[in-house]
CSV table of C-alpha atoms in Angstrom, one decimal:
chain,number,residue,atom,x,y,z
I,16,MET,CA,0.0,0.0,0.0
I,17,ARG,CA,1.3,3.5,-0.9
I,18,VAL,CA,0.7,5.7,2.1
I,19,ALA,CA,1.1,9.5,2.1
I,20,PHE,CA,1.4,11.7,5.2
I,21,PHE,CA,0.8,15.3,4.7
I,22,GLN,CA,2.0,17.9,7.2
I,23,PRO,CA,1.6,21.6,6.7
I,24,TYR,CA,5.0,21.9,8.5
I,25,LEU,CA,7.2,19.0,9.5
I,26,ALA,CA,8.0,19.5,13.1
I,27,ASN,CA,10.7,17.6,15.0
I,28,TRP,CA,8.1,15.7,17.1
I,29,ARG,CA,6.3,14.4,14.0
I,30,ILE,CA,9.6,13.4,12.4
I,31,GLY,CA,10.2,11.1,15.3
I,32,PHE,CA,6.9,9.3,14.9
I,33,LEU,CA,7.3,9.0,11.1
I,34,SER,CA,10.7,7.6,11.5
I,35,ALA,CA,9.4,4.8,13.7
I,36,PHE,CA,6.4,4.2,11.5
I,37,ILE,CA,8.5,3.8,8.3
I,38,GLU,CA,11.0,1.5,10.1
I,39,GLN,CA,8.3,-0.8,11.4
I,40,ASN,CA,6.1,-1.1,8.3
I,41,SER,CA,6.5,-2.4,4.8
I,42,HIS,CA,4.2,0.3,3.3
I,43,ASP,CA,5.5,2.5,0.5
I,44,VAL,CA,5.5,5.8,2.5
I,45,ILE,CA,5.6,9.3,1.1
I,46,VAL,CA,6.0,12.3,3.4
I,47,TYR,CA,4.8,15.7,2.2
I,48,ASP,CA,6.1,18.8,4.0
I,49,GLY,CA,3.7,21.6,3.2
I,50,GLY,CA,6.6,24.0,3.6
I,51,PHE,CA,5.1,26.5,6.1
I,52,LYS,CA,7.6,28.4,8.2
I,53,GLN,CA,7.0,31.4,10.3
I,54,LYS,CA,9.5,34.3,10.1
I,55,ASP,CA,11.0,33.8,13.5
I,56,ASP,CA,9.8,30.2,13.9
I,57,PRO,CA,9.4,30.6,17.7
I,58,LYS,CA,8.2,27.0,18.1
I,59,SER,CA,11.0,25.6,15.9
I,60,LEU,CA,8.4,24.0,13.6
I,61,SER,CA,10.4,23.4,10.5
I,62,GLY,CA,13.9,22.8,9.0
I,63,HIS,CA,14.7,19.6,10.9
I,64,ASP,CA,16.7,16.7,9.5
I,65,ALA,CA,15.1,13.3,9.0
I,66,ASN,CA,16.4,9.8,8.2
I,67,PHE,CA,13.7,9.4,5.5
I,68,SER,CA,12.9,11.1,2.2
I,69,ILE,CA,10.8,14.2,2.4
I,70,THR,CA,8.9,15.8,-0.5
I,71,ARG,CA,8.9,19.5,0.3
I,72,LEU,CA,6.1,21.5,-1.4
I,73,TRP,CA,6.0,25.2,-2.2
I,74,ASN,CA,3.6,27.0,0.1
I,75,ALA,CA,1.4,30.1,-0.1
I,76,SER,CA,0.4,30.0,3.5
I,77,TRP,CA,-0.2,33.1,5.6
I,78,VAL,CA,-1.2,34.0,9.2
I,79,PHE,CA,-3.7,36.7,10.1
I,80,LYS,CA,-5.2,38.0,13.3
I,81,TYR,CA,-8.9,38.0,14.0
I,82,LYS,CA,-10.3,38.9,17.4
I,83,ASN,CA,-6.8,38.8,19.0
I,84,GLN,CA,-6.3,35.2,17.8
I,85,ASP,CA,-3.8,34.0,15.2
I,86,TYR,CA,-5.2,32.0,12.3
I,87,PRO,CA,-2.8,30.2,10.0
I,88,LEU,CA,-4.1,29.3,6.6
I,89,TYR,CA,-1.9,26.5,5.3
I,90,PHE,CA,-2.0,26.1,1.6
I,91,SER,CA,0.3,24.2,-0.8
I,92,PRO,CA,-1.0,25.1,-4.3
I,93,PHE,CA,0.7,22.2,-6.1
I,94,LEU,CA,-0.3,19.5,-3.7
I,95,PHE,CA,-3.2,18.2,-5.9
I,96,PHE,CA,-0.9,17.8,-8.9
I,97,ARG,CA,1.8,16.1,-6.7
I,98,LEU,CA,-0.8,13.6,-5.5
I,99,ILE,CA,-1.8,12.8,-9.1
I,100,LYS,CA,1.9,12.1,-9.9
I,101,ASP,CA,2.5,10.0,-6.8
I,102,ARG,CA,-0.9,8.2,-6.6
I,103,PRO,CA,-1.0,7.3,-2.9
I,104,ASP,CA,-3.7,4.8,-1.9
I,105,ARG,CA,-4.2,6.4,1.6
I,106,ILE,CA,-3.5,9.9,2.8
I,107,ILE,CA,-3.1,10.7,6.5
I,108,THR,CA,-3.5,14.4,6.8
I,109,GLU,CA,-3.7,17.0,9.6
I,110,GLY,CA,-7.3,17.9,10.4
I,111,GLU,CA,-9.0,21.2,11.0
I,112,ILE,CA,-6.0,23.5,10.8
I,113,ASN,CA,-5.2,22.1,7.3
I,114,PHE,CA,-8.6,22.3,5.8
I,115,LEU,CA,-7.5,24.2,2.6
I,116,ASN,CA,-5.0,21.5,1.7
I,117,ASN,CA,-7.6,18.9,2.7
I,118,ILE,CA,-9.9,20.2,-0.1
I,119,SER,CA,-7.2,19.3,-2.6
I,120,ILE,CA,-6.7,15.9,-0.9
I,121,PHE,CA,-10.5,15.2,-1.0
I,122,LEU,CA,-10.7,16.1,-4.7
I,123,TYR,CA,-7.8,13.7,-5.4
I,124,CYS,CA,-9.4,10.9,-3.4
I,125,PHE,CA,-12.8,11.5,-5.0
I,126,LEU,CA,-11.5,11.5,-8.6
I,127,PHE,CA,-9.2,8.5,-8.2
I,128,ARG,CA,-11.3,6.5,-5.6
I,129,LYS,CA,-8.7,6.7,-2.8
I,130,LYS,CA,-9.1,7.3,0.9
I,131,PHE,CA,-7.9,10.0,3.3
I,132,ILE,CA,-7.7,9.8,7.1
I,133,TRP,CA,-8.4,12.8,9.4
I,134,TRP,CA,-5.6,13.1,12.0
I,135,SER,CA,-6.4,15.7,14.7
I,136,LEU,CA,-6.6,16.9,18.3
I,137,GLY,CA,-10.1,18.2,17.5
I,138,LYS,CA,-11.0,21.6,19.0
I,139,VAL,CA,-8.1,23.9,19.8
I,140,ARG,CA,-8.9,24.5,23.5
I,141,ASP,CA,-7.5,28.0,23.8
I,142,ARG,CA,-9.4,29.3,20.8
I,143,LYS,CA,-12.9,30.7,21.2
I,144,PRO,CA,-15.5,30.2,18.5
I,145,ASN,CA,-16.3,33.3,16.4
I,146,ALA,CA,-17.8,34.3,13.1
I,147,LEU,CA,-14.7,33.2,11.2
I,148,THR,CA,-14.7,29.7,12.6
I,149,ARG,CA,-18.4,29.4,12.1
I,150,PHE,CA,-17.9,30.4,8.4
I,151,PHE,CA,-15.4,27.6,7.8
I,152,GLU,CA,-17.2,25.0,9.9
I,153,PRO,CA,-19.5,23.6,7.1
I,154,ILE,CA,-16.4,23.0,4.9
I,155,ILE,CA,-14.6,21.2,7.8
I,156,ASN,CA,-17.7,19.1,8.6
I,157,PHE,CA,-18.0,18.1,5.0
I,158,LEU,CA,-14.4,16.9,4.9
I,159,ILE,CA,-14.7,15.0,8.1
I,160,LYS,CA,-17.7,13.2,6.8
I,161,ARG,CA,-15.9,12.2,3.6
I,162,SER,CA,-12.8,10.9,5.4
I,163,SER,CA,-12.5,7.1,5.8
I,164,CYS,CA,-11.4,7.4,9.5
I,165,VAL,CA,-10.8,9.9,12.2
I,166,LEU,CA,-7.5,9.4,14.1
I,167,ALA,CA,-8.0,11.1,17.5
I,168,ARG,CA,-4.8,12.0,19.3
I,169,ASN,CA,-6.3,11.7,22.8
I,170,THR,CA,-9.5,10.7,24.6
I,171,LEU,CA,-10.8,14.3,24.7
I,172,ALA,CA,-10.4,14.5,20.9
I,173,LYS,CA,-12.4,11.3,20.5
I,174,THR,CA,-15.1,12.6,22.7
I,175,TYR,CA,-15.2,15.8,20.7
I,176,TYR,CA,-15.8,14.0,17.4
I,177,LEU,CA,-18.4,11.8,19.0
I,178,ASP,CA,-20.4,14.5,20.8
I,179,CYS,CA,-19.8,17.6,18.7
I,180,LYS,CA,-19.2,16.3,15.2
I,181,ASN,CA,-21.6,13.3,15.4
I,182,VAL,CA,-19.0,10.9,13.9
I,183,ASN,CA,-19.9,7.3,14.3
I,184,GLU,CA,-17.8,5.6,17.0
I,185,ASP,CA,-16.6,2.8,14.7
I,186,LYS,CA,-15.1,5.5,12.4
I,187,ILE,CA,-12.9,6.9,15.2
I,188,ILE,CA,-9.6,5.4,16.3
I,189,LEU,CA,-7.7,6.7,19.3
I,190,ALA,CA,-4.0,6.8,18.4
I,191,PRO,CA,-2.2,8.1,21.5
I,192,ASN,CA,-0.1,11.1,20.4
I,193,SER,CA,3.4,9.9,21.4
I,194,MET,CA,7.0,10.7,21.3
I,195,ASN,CA,9.2,8.1,19.5
I,196,THR,CA,10.0,5.9,22.5
I,197,ARG,CA,13.3,4.6,21.1
I,198,LEU,CA,14.5,8.1,20.2
I,199,VAL,CA,13.7,9.4,23.7
I,200,LEU,CA,15.8,6.7,25.2
I,201,ASP,CA,18.6,7.1,22.7
I,202,ASP,CA,18.7,10.8,23.5
I,203,LEU,CA,20.1,9.9,26.9
I,204,GLU,CA,23.2,8.5,25.1
I,205,TYR,CA,24.3,12.1,24.5
I,206,PRO,CA,26.8,13.3,27.1
I,207,ALA,CA,25.1,14.5,30.2
I,208,PRO,CA,25.6,18.1,31.3
I,209,ASN,CA,27.5,18.7,34.6
I,210,PHE,CA,24.6,19.6,36.8
I,211,SER,CA,26.3,21.1,39.8
I,212,ILE,CA,23.0,22.3,41.5
I,213,GLU,CA,22.0,20.3,44.6
I,214,GLY,CA,18.3,20.6,45.3
I,215,ARG,CA,14.9,20.0,43.9
I,216,ILE,CA,14.3,20.9,40.3
I,217,ILE,CA,11.1,22.2,38.7
I,218,LEU,CA,11.3,21.9,34.9
I,219,TYR,CA,9.6,23.8,32.1
I,220,VAL,CA,10.4,22.5,28.5
I,221,GLY,CA,8.9,24.2,25.5
I,222,SER,CA,8.8,27.4,23.5
I,223,LEU,CA,8.8,30.6,25.5
I,224,ILE,CA,5.6,32.0,24.1
I,225,LYS,CA,2.5,33.6,25.7
I,226,SER,CA,0.1,30.7,25.1
I,227,LYS,CA,2.4,28.4,27.1
I,228,ARG,CA,2.3,30.9,30.0
I,229,PRO,CA,5.9,30.5,31.3
I,230,LEU,CA,5.6,33.8,33.2
I,231,ASP,CA,2.9,32.3,35.4
I,232,LEU,CA,5.3,29.5,36.4
I,233,LEU,CA,7.9,32.1,37.4
I,234,TYR,CA,5.4,33.9,39.7
I,235,ALA,CA,4.2,30.6,41.1
I,236,PHE,CA,7.8,29.7,41.8
I,237,LYS,CA,8.2,33.0,43.8
I,238,ILE,CA,5.1,32.1,45.8
I,239,MET,CA,6.5,28.6,46.5
I,240,ARG,CA,9.8,29.9,47.8
I,241,ALA,CA,8.1,32.5,50.0
I,242,GLU,CA,6.1,29.7,51.7
I,243,ARG,CA,8.8,27.0,52.0
I,244,GLU,CA,11.1,26.7,54.9
I,245,SER,CA,13.8,25.2,52.7
I,246,GLN,CA,15.1,27.2,49.8
I,247,ASP,CA,16.7,24.2,48.0
I,248,VAL,CA,14.2,24.5,45.1
I,249,PHE,CA,15.2,25.7,41.6
I,250,LEU,CA,13.4,26.4,38.4
I,251,TRP,CA,14.8,25.5,35.0
I,252,PHE,CA,13.5,26.8,31.6
I,253,VAL,CA,14.5,24.8,28.6
I,254,GLY,CA,13.3,26.5,25.5
I,255,ALA,CA,13.6,29.7,23.4
I,256,GLY,CA,11.1,32.3,22.2
I,257,PRO,CA,9.9,35.9,22.3
I,258,GLU,CA,9.0,35.8,26.0
I,259,LEU,CA,12.6,35.1,27.1
I,260,GLU,CA,13.6,38.8,27.6
I,261,GLN,CA,10.6,39.5,29.8
I,262,LEU,CA,11.2,36.3,31.8
I,263,GLN,CA,14.8,37.3,32.5
I,264,GLU,CA,13.7,40.8,33.5
I,265,VAL,CA,11.0,39.6,35.9
I,266,THR,CA,13.5,37.1,37.3
I,267,LYS,CA,15.7,40.0,38.3
I,268,GLN,CA,12.7,42.0,39.7
I,269,LEU,CA,11.7,39.1,41.9
I,270,GLU,CA,15.4,38.6,43.0
I,271,LEU,CA,15.4,35.0,41.8
I,272,GLU,CA,18.6,35.1,39.7
I,273,LYS,CA,20.3,32.5,41.8
I,274,SER,CA,17.4,30.1,41.6
I,275,VAL,CA,16.2,30.3,38.0
I,276,ASN,CA,18.2,29.0,35.0
I,277,PHE,CA,17.5,29.6,31.3
I,278,TYR,CA,19.1,27.0,29.1
I,279,GLY,CA,17.8,27.9,25.7
I,280,ALA,CA,16.5,25.5,23.1
I,281,ILE,CA,18.0,22.0,23.5
I,282,PHE,CA,17.2,19.2,21.1
I,283,ASN,CA,20.1,16.7,21.6
I,284,GLY,CA,20.4,15.5,25.2
I,285,VAL,CA,17.2,17.2,26.5
I,286,GLY,CA,16.3,14.0,28.2
I,287,HIS,CA,19.0,14.6,30.8
I,288,TYR,CA,17.1,17.7,32.0
I,289,PHE,CA,14.0,15.6,32.4
I,290,LYS,CA,15.9,12.9,34.3
I,291,ARG,CA,17.4,15.5,36.6
I,292,ALA,CA,14.1,17.2,37.3
I,293,ASP,CA,11.8,16.3,40.2
I,294,VAL,CA,8.6,17.6,38.6
I,295,VAL,CA,7.7,18.9,35.1
I,296,VAL,CA,5.2,21.7,34.9
I,297,VAL,CA,3.0,22.7,32.0
I,298,PRO,CA,1.5,26.1,32.9
I,299,GLY,CA,-0.2,26.7,29.5
I,300,MET,CA,-0.8,25.0,26.2
I,301,GLY,CA,1.2,21.9,25.5
I,302,GLY,CA,0.9,18.1,25.1
I,303,LEU,CA,3.9,16.1,24.0
I,304,VAL,CA,6.0,17.5,26.8
I,305,ILE,CA,3.6,15.6,29.2
I,306,HIS,CA,4.4,12.4,27.3
I,307,HIS,CA,8.1,13.1,27.3
I,308,ALA,CA,8.0,13.6,31.1
I,309,THR,CA,6.0,10.5,31.9
I,310,LEU,CA,8.0,8.4,29.5
I,311,LEU,CA,11.1,9.2,31.6
I,312,GLY,CA,9.2,8.6,34.9
I,313,LYS,CA,8.4,12.1,36.1
I,314,PRO,CA,5.3,13.5,37.8
I,315,VAL,CA,3.6,16.3,36.0
I,316,VAL,CA,1.6,19.4,37.1
I,317,SER,CA,-0.5,20.8,34.2
I,318,ARG,CA,-3.1,23.3,33.5
I,319,VAL,CA,-5.5,23.1,30.5
I,320,ALA,CA,-3.3,21.8,27.7
I,321,ASP,CA,-4.2,19.9,24.5
I,322,GLY,CA,-6.2,17.2,26.3
I,323,THR,CA,-3.3,14.8,26.7
I,324,GLU,CA,-3.2,15.7,30.4
I,325,TYR,CA,-6.4,13.8,31.1
I,326,ASP,CA,-4.9,10.6,29.6
I,327,LEU,CA,-1.4,10.9,31.2
I,328,ILE,CA,-1.9,12.6,34.5
I,329,HIS,CA,-4.0,10.7,37.1
I,330,GLU,CA,-4.9,13.0,39.9
I,331,GLY,CA,-2.6,12.5,42.9
I,332,LYS,CA,-1.0,9.3,41.4
I,333,ASN,CA,1.5,10.9,39.1
I,334,GLY,CA,0.7,14.6,39.3
I,335,TYR,CA,-2.2,17.1,39.3
I,336,ILE,CA,-4.4,18.9,36.7
I,337,LEU,CA,-5.5,22.5,37.4
I,338,ASN,CA,-8.6,23.9,35.7
I,339,ASP,CA,-7.8,27.5,36.6
I,340,TYR,CA,-5.1,30.0,36.1
I,341,SER,CA,-4.4,30.8,39.8
I,342,ASN,CA,-0.6,31.0,40.3
I,343,HIS,CA,-1.2,30.3,44.0
I,344,ASN,CA,-2.9,27.0,43.1
I,345,LEU,CA,-0.1,26.2,40.7
I,346,ALA,CA,2.4,26.7,43.4
I,347,GLU,CA,0.4,24.6,45.8
I,348,ALA,CA,0.2,21.7,43.3
I,349,ILE,CA,3.9,21.8,42.6
I,350,THR,CA,4.6,21.7,46.4
I,351,LYS,CA,2.3,18.7,46.8
I,352,VAL,CA,4.4,16.8,44.3
I,353,LEU,CA,7.7,17.8,45.8
I,354,ASP,CA,6.6,17.0,49.4
I,355,ASN,CA,4.7,13.9,48.6
I,356,GLN,CA,5.7,10.9,50.8
I,357,ASN,CA,4.9,8.6,47.9
I,358,TYR,CA,7.0,10.6,45.4
I,359,HIS,CA,8.9,7.5,44.1
I,360,GLU,CA,5.6,5.7,43.5
I,361,MET,CA,4.4,8.7,41.5
I,362,CYS,CA,7.5,8.3,39.3
I,363,GLN,CA,6.9,4.6,38.8
I,364,TYR,CA,3.2,5.2,38.0
I,365,SER,CA,4.2,7.5,35.1
I,366,LEU,CA,6.6,4.8,33.8
I,367,ASN,CA,3.9,2.1,34.0
I,368,LEU,CA,1.3,4.3,32.4
I,369,THR,CA,3.4,5.0,29.3
I,370,LYS,CA,4.7,1.5,29.0
I,371,ASN,CA,1.3,-0.1,29.0
I,372,HIS,CA,-1.1,2.5,27.6
I,373,TRP,CA,0.5,5.4,25.8
I,374,ASN,CA,3.6,5.0,23.6
I,375,SER,CA,4.7,5.1,20.0
I,376,SER,CA,4.2,1.3,19.4
I,377,ILE,CA,0.5,1.6,20.3
I,378,MET,CA,0.3,4.7,18.1
I,379,ILE,CA,1.7,2.9,15.1
I,380,ASP,CA,-0.7,0.0,15.6
I,381,ARG,CA,-3.6,2.3,15.7
I,382,VAL,CA,-2.5,4.1,12.6
I,383,ASN,CA,-2.3,0.8,10.8
I,384,GLN,CA,-5.8,0.0,11.9
I,385,ALA,CA,-6.9,3.3,10.4
I,386,LEU,CA,-5.3,2.4,7.1
I,387,MET,CA,-7.4,-0.7,6.9
I,388,LYS,CA,-10.7,1.2,7.2
C-alpha cells in the first residue's frame, strides 16, 4: 500500500513518529512537508533533518489575526498535482488546521477512488468560537464526513468528534499522540551536562511563548519559595522564544537570579534535563511534553493543555491537573508533588502508564488500523 502523510509543516516531534512508522512497516511511504515556516519560527516547527525522504512543497500560507487570535491558513498550491503524480492509496492528513489542503486531498481521493484519514486533536482548546470559525465549519464538517477514518490523538479529541461532530464511534480510532520511545531513550546517550546544582528541580520544557504561560510559572515559583522553609528548590527553563527577555527581567525583579536557570532550546540531550528534574510543569498549552516527562518517569503538574493531560496525569497518582489560572494554586500543586511521601511511587506510576497504555508502538498499531478502514 502506498501511504502518504501530509503535514503543513514537518516539526521535530512528528519526524520522530514518522521515522518509527517507516522503520516498522512495509508500506511505500511518502511524506509531504507543506513548507510552512514562520518568520521567527518561535516553536521551531520546521527545518529539521530526517532519516527518510521528504517531499517539500512550495507553500502560499499566511497567518492573520482576528479577534486577537492567530489563524494560520496552510496552503500548498501544487499538492493536488503532486498527488496525481505519486498516486497514494491512503493519505493521512492533519485535520481542521489544514482544511485548505484537505480540499485538494479530498478532490484527489474523489476522482481516483482513494481514501484519506483525518488526524487531529479536535478543537483547539484555547481558541474561542467566532464568526470566522463558524464560516469555515461547514467545509470542515463536509471533509470530516468524507474521510474514511478519524484518528483522534487523545481521549478528549475522540469525545469531541463523537459529541460535537456526530462521527460514528466505529469510524474513530484513538491513536495516542506519542514521542518516538526509542529516540527518547537514545537521546540519553548524548553526554550528560554537569549539573552542579544540589536541590529539587522544577522543569519547564517548551517554546517561551505567551500561550504556554511561562511567566505564570515564574510567579508561582516565587510564591513557593516564600512559603517554604527550605530554599533548595530551583526552576529551569529549557526553550527559546519571544518571552525570554521578559522572563529574564522579571526574574531580576523578583530577585530569583540564583534560583532560575535559562538553558535555551535544546534538542540533543534534553532527556538529561527531564531525568534530573523532580517535577515537570505545563502552565499553559502543550501536550507532547507531558508524554516526554511521563515516559522518563516524572510527575507532571499541568493546567489546561491539549487534552493529553487527562490521559497521562491521574490525579494524585503521578501529578495534578489544574482547571484555573491561579498562580497560588499552581504553586500549591507543585509543592504537593515535591513534598509527597509517595514521590517515588508517582514516578513509577508515570513509567507504567506510558509503558502499558501510551507509547509510539500503540500509536503505530492504531494508525495501521486506520489504514485498513
